XYZ file of C-alpha atoms in Angstrom:
586
model
C 173.258 24.503 87.534
C 175.556 26.832 85.629
C 176.025 30.204 87.292
C 175.262 33.409 85.425
C 178.095 35.769 84.506
C 176.513 38.255 86.895
C 173.516 37.133 88.913
C 171.646 40.327 89.771
C 169.275 38.494 92.098
C 172.119 37.033 94.156
C 173.937 40.381 94.199
C 170.863 42.227 95.492
C 170.448 39.608 98.167
C 174.043 40.046 99.291
C 173.617 43.810 99.404
C 170.766 43.405 101.908
C 173.410 42.409 104.451
C 175.116 45.819 104.063
C 172.123 47.705 105.500
C 173.258 47.497 109.154
C 176.582 49.019 108.055
C 175.238 51.773 105.802
C 177.530 54.472 107.207
C 180.599 52.302 106.626
C 179.431 51.366 103.128
C 179.059 55.059 102.247
C 182.416 55.767 103.863
C 184.120 53.258 101.572
C 182.581 54.989 98.532
C 183.795 58.387 99.776
C 187.322 57.060 100.264
C 187.167 55.543 96.767
C 186.255 58.930 95.291
C 189.066 60.628 97.204
C 191.525 57.973 96.074
C 190.594 58.380 92.402
C 190.920 62.173 92.512
C 194.296 62.193 94.262
C 195.634 59.415 92.017
C 194.657 61.265 88.818
C 195.977 64.572 90.175
C 199.581 63.369 90.497
C 200.313 63.025 86.714
C 198.662 66.375 86.092
C 200.947 68.019 88.687
C 203.882 66.265 87.021
C 202.957 67.908 83.688
C 202.742 71.310 85.395
C 206.121 70.724 87.022
C 207.866 69.736 83.765
C 206.326 72.432 81.551
C 206.169 75.277 84.056
C 209.254 74.888 86.214
C 211.783 72.353 84.913
C 211.901 73.722 81.363
C 211.962 77.317 82.670
C 214.488 76.374 85.381
C 212.318 77.886 88.122
C 213.780 76.194 91.213
C 211.480 77.902 93.704
C 208.375 76.925 91.741
C 209.826 73.426 91.280
C 210.247 73.038 95.042
C 206.703 74.246 95.620
C 205.261 71.685 93.194
C 207.418 68.889 94.574
C 206.025 69.615 98.054
C 202.510 69.804 96.595
C 202.989 66.430 94.875
C 204.221 64.999 98.175
C 201.096 66.235 99.958
C 198.854 64.777 97.240
C 200.739 61.473 97.469
C 200.272 61.440 101.248
C 196.532 62.081 100.865
C 196.366 59.298 98.278
C 198.104 56.891 100.680
C 195.702 57.831 103.509
C 192.713 57.376 101.200
C 194.090 54.004 100.032
C 194.578 52.851 103.626
C 191.072 53.703 104.805
C 189.497 52.466 101.589
C 191.132 49.025 101.862
C 190.672 48.767 105.635
C 187.000 49.737 105.650
C 186.194 47.552 102.619
C 187.739 44.485 104.306
C 186.170 45.394 107.662
C 182.756 45.635 106.035
C 183.246 42.328 104.198
C 184.248 40.461 107.353
C 181.288 41.799 109.345
C 178.907 40.787 106.569
C 180.254 37.220 106.341
C 180.113 36.975 110.133
C 176.398 37.773 109.949
C 175.791 35.360 107.060
C 177.786 32.563 108.715
C 175.861 32.985 111.979
C 172.556 32.933 110.121
C 173.623 29.886 108.089
C 174.702 27.911 111.150
C 171.509 28.717 113.056
C 169.518 27.689 109.992
C 171.343 24.357 109.739
C 170.737 23.683 113.435
C 166.996 23.673 112.735
C 167.142 21.062 109.942
C 165.542 17.676 110.339
C 167.804 14.677 110.697
C 166.692 13.601 107.217
C 168.593 16.537 105.737
C 171.845 15.486 107.400
C 171.240 11.899 106.306
C 171.578 13.048 102.687
C 173.950 16.038 102.870
C 177.712 15.261 102.959
C 179.328 16.760 106.055
C 182.353 17.974 104.080
C 180.066 19.893 101.737
C 178.338 21.644 104.646
C 181.728 22.530 106.135
C 182.774 24.004 102.771
C 179.615 26.104 102.628
C 180.053 27.329 106.208
C 183.752 28.180 105.970
C 185.470 28.607 102.598
C 182.380 29.556 100.578
C 181.475 32.276 103.053
C 185.061 33.573 103.036
C 184.708 33.857 99.248
C 181.693 36.122 99.853
C 183.945 38.447 101.885
C 186.131 38.900 98.798
C 183.143 40.411 96.977
C 183.715 43.476 99.134
C 187.432 43.320 99.849
C 188.683 42.325 96.374
C 185.666 42.689 94.077
C 182.890 45.265 94.253
C 184.663 48.189 95.916
C 187.883 47.614 94.010
C 185.935 47.692 90.737
C 184.121 50.876 91.816
C 187.432 52.463 92.817
C 189.074 51.494 89.524
C 186.155 52.822 87.476
C 186.210 56.103 89.379
C 189.956 56.336 88.880
C 189.565 55.696 85.140
C 186.885 58.400 84.863
C 189.060 60.889 86.741
C 192.064 60.005 84.567
C 190.073 60.476 81.339
C 188.794 63.867 82.536
C 192.345 65.066 83.173
C 193.587 63.558 79.902
C 190.932 65.262 77.779
C 191.558 68.517 79.600
C 195.301 68.318 78.972
C 195.522 66.976 75.404
C 192.465 65.617 73.630
C 194.467 64.484 70.564
C 196.715 62.130 72.543
C 193.710 61.015 74.554
C 191.873 59.800 71.438
C 194.812 57.546 70.596
C 194.356 55.906 73.994
C 190.555 55.734 73.606
C 190.866 53.913 70.270
C 193.018 51.195 71.867
C 190.721 50.669 74.844
C 187.951 48.607 73.088
C 190.536 45.978 72.159
C 191.441 45.542 75.815
C 187.760 45.627 76.833
C 186.943 42.793 74.396
C 189.910 40.737 75.599
C 188.850 41.389 79.196
C 185.299 40.255 78.505
C 186.412 37.006 76.847
C 188.805 36.370 79.746
C 186.076 37.014 82.305
C 183.683 34.517 80.696
C 186.332 31.810 80.560
C 187.370 32.427 84.156
C 183.772 32.360 85.383
C 183.359 28.807 84.104
C 186.773 27.801 85.438
C 186.105 29.178 88.914
C 182.754 27.394 89.100
C 184.598 24.146 88.449
C 187.196 25.087 91.100
C 184.471 25.566 93.757
C 182.923 22.207 92.849
C 186.253 20.395 93.124
C 187.085 22.083 96.443
C 183.754 20.867 97.826
C 184.445 17.308 96.590
C 187.925 17.392 98.090
C 186.678 18.614 101.486
C 183.957 15.978 101.565
C 186.369 13.149 100.753
C 189.013 14.223 103.286
C 186.465 14.779 106.069
C 184.912 11.340 105.602
C 188.250 9.513 105.452
C 189.705 11.304 108.473
C 186.539 10.526 110.468
C 186.623 6.894 109.366
C 190.409 6.457 109.577
C 190.088 3.453 111.898
C 188.056 1.556 109.279
C 190.487 2.573 106.534
C 193.437 1.160 108.463
C 191.642 -1.908 109.847
C 190.758 -3.073 106.341
C 194.081 -2.062 104.764
C 192.427 0.525 102.537
C 195.304 3.015 102.694
C 196.532 2.468 99.138
C 193.030 2.412 97.652
C 191.950 5.571 99.481
C 195.228 7.281 98.580
C 194.553 6.464 94.922
C 191.012 7.847 95.149
C 192.334 10.988 96.815
C 194.938 11.322 94.095
C 192.213 11.194 91.436
C 190.058 13.813 93.168
C 193.105 15.978 93.841
C 194.090 15.711 90.177
C 190.671 17.061 89.153
C 191.088 19.883 91.658
C 194.549 20.593 90.265
C 193.244 20.530 86.692
C 190.526 23.046 87.549
C 193.090 25.456 89.026
C 195.532 24.938 86.131
C 192.787 26.066 83.775
C 192.557 29.394 85.637
C 196.353 29.709 85.516
C 196.262 29.045 81.763
C 193.731 31.821 81.139
C 195.718 34.234 83.326
C 198.908 33.344 81.469
C 197.265 34.251 78.155
C 195.321 37.353 79.138
C 197.839 39.400 81.114
C 200.632 39.289 78.514
C 198.093 40.325 75.840
C 196.944 43.186 78.063
C 200.574 44.261 78.607
C 201.233 44.226 74.842
C 198.155 46.393 74.162
C 199.233 48.831 76.889
C 202.821 48.989 75.611
C 201.756 49.507 71.974
C 199.383 52.286 73.042
C 202.175 53.994 74.973
C 204.476 53.666 71.958
C 201.846 55.270 69.716
C 201.378 58.152 72.143
C 205.132 58.759 72.449
C 205.603 58.521 68.673
C 202.713 60.847 67.847
C 203.394 63.252 70.699
C 207.123 63.354 69.922
C 206.356 64.062 66.262
C 204.093 66.924 67.318
C 206.777 68.451 69.538
C 209.505 68.073 66.919
C 207.143 69.597 64.335
C 206.681 72.680 66.493
C 203.076 71.993 67.524
C 202.597 73.810 70.827
C 199.469 71.837 71.732
C 201.685 68.945 72.833
C 204.434 69.411 75.432
C 207.116 67.347 77.098
C 204.961 67.497 80.233
C 202.176 65.772 78.291
C 204.459 62.889 77.345
C 205.694 62.500 80.926
C 202.196 62.562 82.395
C 200.712 60.282 79.697
C 203.203 57.533 80.503
C 201.617 57.544 83.975
C 198.056 58.081 82.749
C 198.148 55.109 80.373
C 199.262 52.802 83.183
C 196.600 54.224 85.501
C 193.956 53.742 82.790
C 194.943 50.352 81.404
C 196.063 48.604 84.585
C 192.674 49.004 86.325
C 190.933 47.955 83.107
C 193.121 44.877 82.963
C 192.730 44.142 86.656
C 188.984 44.648 86.605
C 188.754 41.260 84.904
C 190.662 39.664 87.770
C 188.615 41.559 90.371
C 185.421 40.676 88.587
C 186.507 37.040 88.836
C 186.995 37.459 92.583
C 183.519 38.904 92.699
C 182.216 36.081 90.514
C 183.745 33.473 92.819
C 182.029 35.198 95.717
C 178.728 35.224 93.810
C 179.009 31.504 93.050
C 179.825 30.823 96.699
C 176.941 33.048 97.821
C 174.578 31.191 95.528
C 175.626 27.897 97.164
C 175.177 29.363 100.650
C 171.782 30.839 99.762
C 170.708 27.425 98.448
C 171.106 26.122 102.000
C 169.466 29.208 103.532
C 166.538 28.716 101.152
C 166.189 25.061 102.095
C 163.081 24.637 104.187
C 163.687 21.256 105.762
C 162.955 22.130 109.359
C 160.789 20.223 111.769
C 157.493 22.104 111.887
C 157.471 23.828 115.276
C 153.893 25.084 115.348
C 153.019 23.906 118.834
C 152.110 26.516 121.411
C 152.061 24.383 124.544
C 155.032 24.491 126.883
C 155.763 20.914 127.866
C 155.460 20.568 131.659
C 157.182 17.956 133.781
C 155.501 15.027 132.086
C 153.844 12.248 134.024
C 155.307 10.104 131.296
C 152.320 8.410 129.684
C 153.245 7.675 126.064
C 150.996 6.380 123.315
C 151.625 5.532 119.652
C 148.374 5.320 117.649
C 148.603 3.596 114.249
C 151.954 5.274 113.484
C 153.433 4.845 110.008
C 156.854 6.139 108.998
C 159.592 5.665 106.392
C 162.938 7.367 105.912
C 162.476 6.974 102.159
C 159.218 7.586 100.351
C 157.150 4.422 99.828
C 159.520 2.383 102.030
C 157.947 2.165 105.481
C 160.099 1.303 108.473
C 157.260 1.594 111.009
C 154.090 -0.040 109.727
C 151.192 1.087 111.849
C 152.269 0.366 115.413
C 150.125 0.877 118.510
C 151.920 1.165 121.821
C 151.066 2.398 125.322
C 153.605 3.178 128.033
C 152.315 3.912 131.526
C 153.584 6.574 133.901
C 156.963 5.674 135.501
C 157.019 2.396 133.591
C 160.239 0.948 132.207
C 159.827 -0.819 128.901
C 162.415 -2.580 126.789
C 162.268 -2.774 123.010
C 163.995 -5.725 121.386
C 164.247 -7.061 117.876
C 166.620 -7.838 115.067
C 168.657 -5.153 113.357
C 166.405 -3.029 111.169
C 163.250 -3.919 113.092
C 162.563 -0.221 113.803
C 163.676 0.036 117.434
C 165.761 3.214 117.163
C 163.198 4.726 114.816
C 160.697 4.736 117.688
C 163.109 6.945 119.632
C 163.683 9.273 116.674
C 159.957 9.782 116.236
C 159.314 10.444 119.917
C 161.933 13.223 119.859
C 160.502 14.543 116.569
C 163.780 14.152 114.719
C 161.592 12.997 111.849
C 157.938 13.660 111.003
C 155.639 10.626 110.924
C 153.757 9.804 107.725
C 150.480 9.159 109.529
C 149.085 8.382 112.937
C 149.505 10.167 116.268
C 152.089 10.127 119.049
C 150.862 11.427 122.408
C 152.515 12.228 125.719
C 150.175 12.637 128.688
C 147.250 12.497 126.268
C 148.480 15.434 124.151
C 149.767 15.182 120.575
C 153.530 15.839 120.697
C 153.087 18.271 117.776
C 151.114 20.516 120.139
C 154.180 21.119 122.307
C 156.911 23.537 121.372
C 159.872 21.584 120.045
C 162.303 23.078 122.575
C 160.177 22.302 125.622
C 159.386 18.780 124.364
C 163.048 17.859 123.989
C 163.900 19.417 127.342
C 161.711 16.763 128.975
C 163.272 13.824 127.100
C 166.842 12.662 127.680
C 168.555 10.150 125.410
C 171.671 8.047 126.018
C 172.910 6.632 122.721
C 175.059 3.597 122.067
C 177.564 5.722 120.146
C 178.197 8.558 122.593
C 179.321 11.835 121.054
C 181.531 14.066 123.183
C 182.842 17.454 122.128
C 186.502 18.459 122.307
C 185.947 20.114 125.681
C 186.059 19.433 129.398
C 184.040 16.668 131.034
C 182.066 19.327 132.917
C 181.065 21.160 129.733
C 180.194 17.872 128.038
C 177.873 17.068 130.946
C 176.146 20.449 131.170
C 176.467 21.331 127.454
C 177.102 24.882 128.708
C 173.656 25.116 130.287
C 173.996 27.995 132.797
C 171.176 26.556 134.934
C 173.235 23.460 135.796
C 175.811 24.277 138.471
C 179.029 22.427 139.226
C 177.661 21.509 142.666
C 174.624 19.943 141.024
C 176.830 17.964 138.642
C 179.031 16.658 141.468
C 176.024 15.683 143.595
C 174.447 13.853 140.645
C 177.671 12.049 139.773
C 177.969 10.776 143.333
C 174.405 9.468 143.234
C 174.963 7.384 140.132
C 178.464 6.353 141.201
C 180.727 8.025 138.636
C 182.317 10.738 140.803
C 185.332 8.633 141.760
C 185.957 7.705 138.128
C 185.906 11.377 137.053
C 188.150 12.493 139.924
C 190.675 9.807 138.967
C 191.293 11.672 135.698
C 193.809 14.545 135.464
C 192.006 17.786 136.404
C 188.846 15.843 137.260
C 185.782 17.565 135.829
C 188.034 19.935 133.878
C 189.720 17.096 131.991
C 189.614 17.732 128.235
C 188.385 14.608 126.446
C 189.568 15.854 123.002
C 187.656 15.377 119.757
C 184.796 12.853 120.031
C 186.040 11.885 123.508
C 188.995 9.845 122.243
C 190.770 10.176 125.590
C 188.085 8.009 127.253
C 187.083 4.386 126.770
C 183.653 3.547 125.349
C 182.440 2.622 128.830
C 183.685 5.892 130.300
C 181.979 7.841 127.540
C 178.755 6.011 128.335
C 179.041 7.004 131.991
C 179.457 10.662 130.988
C 176.384 10.320 128.775
C 174.376 8.852 131.684
C 175.394 11.744 133.896
C 174.549 14.230 131.139
C 171.065 12.753 130.909
C 170.607 12.647 134.682
C 171.519 16.296 135.391
C 168.990 17.459 132.803
C 166.281 15.983 135.077
C 164.092 14.592 132.272
C 160.549 13.317 132.605
C 161.221 10.585 130.052
C 164.486 8.694 129.709
C 165.588 6.762 126.639
C 168.521 4.348 126.585
C 169.359 3.364 123.024
C 171.477 0.195 123.472
C 173.475 2.247 125.938
C 175.047 -0.738 127.666
C 176.527 -2.492 124.625
C 180.219 -2.900 123.865
C 181.531 -2.017 127.319
C 183.781 -3.729 129.844
C 182.526 -5.539 132.970
C 183.580 -2.774 135.384
C 181.858 -0.094 133.349
C 178.783 -2.318 133.027
C 178.483 -2.542 136.812
C 178.678 1.241 137.092
C 176.168 1.654 134.282
C 173.759 -0.818 135.879
C 173.890 1.247 139.060
C 173.476 4.451 137.029
C 170.534 2.928 135.150
C 168.738 1.990 138.351
C 169.243 5.496 139.732
C 168.213 7.560 136.724
C 165.220 5.388 135.717
C 163.721 5.480 139.204
C 160.462 7.420 139.281
C 160.394 8.290 135.573
C 159.154 6.677 132.391
C 162.018 4.897 130.664
C 162.360 3.282 127.260
C 165.300 0.944 126.826
C 166.368 -0.407 123.473
C 167.674 -3.602 124.926
C 170.991 -5.282 124.362
C 172.021 -6.682 127.752
C 170.078 -9.437 129.487
C 169.894 -7.679 132.867
C 168.101 -4.697 131.351
C 165.485 -6.930 129.766
C 164.816 -8.906 132.938
C 164.228 -5.759 135.011
C 161.873 -4.087 132.526
C 158.180 -3.806 133.417
C 157.295 -4.738 129.865
C 159.187 -5.968 126.832
C 158.146 -4.888 123.325
C 159.274 -7.249 120.570
C 159.548 -5.724 117.093
C 160.082 -7.290 113.721
C 160.085 -5.553 110.331
C 158.412 -2.411 111.648
C 155.674 -4.186 113.602
C 155.128 -5.028 117.269
C 154.853 -8.822 117.224
C 154.867 -9.525 120.980
C 154.764 -7.734 124.314
C 154.798 -8.750 127.958
C 157.214 -9.371 130.827
C 160.401 -11.369 130.386
C 158.961 -14.500 131.973
C 155.617 -14.179 130.190
C 157.307 -14.053 126.820
C 159.604 -16.969 127.608
C 156.587 -19.188 128.293
C 155.637 -18.943 124.607
C 157.863 -21.683 123.229
C 157.208 -20.743 119.605
C 157.326 -17.003 120.221
C 159.645 -14.550 118.519
C 161.137 -13.396 121.831
C 161.886 -16.957 122.936
C 163.790 -17.606 119.711
C 165.615 -14.279 120.018
C 166.481 -15.047 123.650
C 167.773 -18.529 122.831
C 169.924 -17.301 119.933
C 171.334 -14.121 121.489
C 170.785 -13.800 125.209
C 171.254 -17.386 126.368
C 174.890 -17.172 125.283
C 175.309 -14.016 127.315
C 173.682 -15.639 130.345
C 176.024 -18.602 130.096
C 179.018 -16.263 130.080
């Protein structure tokens, strides 16, 4: 959608964020007024100095006015300092508030939103777009207000001093205003394209850096470099367009300013040489300053308006996310207790995409403290069961109950506090092992973590690392093997003391040593609590109280390992023979 030249609705919405800083906002305006008065006063004092003291050779009066001009200059510098400092201070505090609100808002989104939204785009919105909003205050709004005030003050002094010369300047101003307006419209379109290309560039780079292993494994370096070059070229082209418009406008503005000054000097000089006492040498001296002070802000307003426009475009993108209502509905008022762990799915239907069901009316009961395993081919709907139980997605129809209560009746926070999940692809933050285990939960002490790690047999492994629990695993835990990351994930789940435990293929793709540790960890953390295991390893399936076999979103079989194997033509028997018999032989 094409942005408006000035979106009043977006601007008003931005201004709402200034309310907590009303005194500082008013302070910036006061400093802007002071700055405009002191700036316009200097040329007027120069006229008084030339006409009243230099021409009359009054050295004492000249010294007095020089000191007075110095004082005015000092006051102008002080006003400029506080104006710029407070404007930037205000802008940074506002974007801090918006960024915090945006991030909290994104944290509440359903997983479906993140399935469709490029990560690079969200990063752009949260970082560079919000920084552009800060420039509305630091380089846009207040600068424009200050320049307009300065222009008004300058015109007042000019008309007071010499209205004839002032009208020459006034006549030239519409030409510059028209040129400024045309420039602003062109730049608005160009900057919108720049923001779009920056977002595309961020998205591409983020995805390729994250997937660098795949890029290199499949020798995609040259192809991806070519794609990057194409996207970068579009980004470059968008910026070159802004450079082109700047290169045209500013020389034109300089020519208009110079021609106006020449007209003033020519007319004013003619008046002086003709004996007209209404025009003085002091007028000519001061008007050379006044014209610059009048035309330069007018010329720069276009550039500052563009800064403001970029901020408005960025704000509009940020507000689009803030206006997105894609949260899980958290209307429950029950605080989830320590569950007994009875789980029931009643005719549950669900699809990630409309009219494409992944779960097709399943019915499932899990008893208290029971361990069940869910098996099936890829795409059967195994992991979807886990996503629905945690309310990462809303079901299309049916009911999911825990301890006889609809999970929608529980508050989302308390529900998830009672369910711990260990995923196949473990995500670790660029932080210490201890912080990755506790996730900065102040209720989990170091002593509790150490005790838990000893129980599930991972304490020795952690202490073998440099700095032990304070070892930094770096981004995504790259300093650890996949098996070690799994062990950290098991410990993270265990210390949270959940009522329900979910292992989503948590024992796949690991070495034999890590598997032995994980088997011990599994036995420890599943003891006495309801556990759901999306099965991959044979040992997990054999030890389960019940095995659920899924195919194409349906439960096709269920029973113990040996019960299911007795059905020679059963789905599980075929799955076992094709996948697990090989593993058993190994």
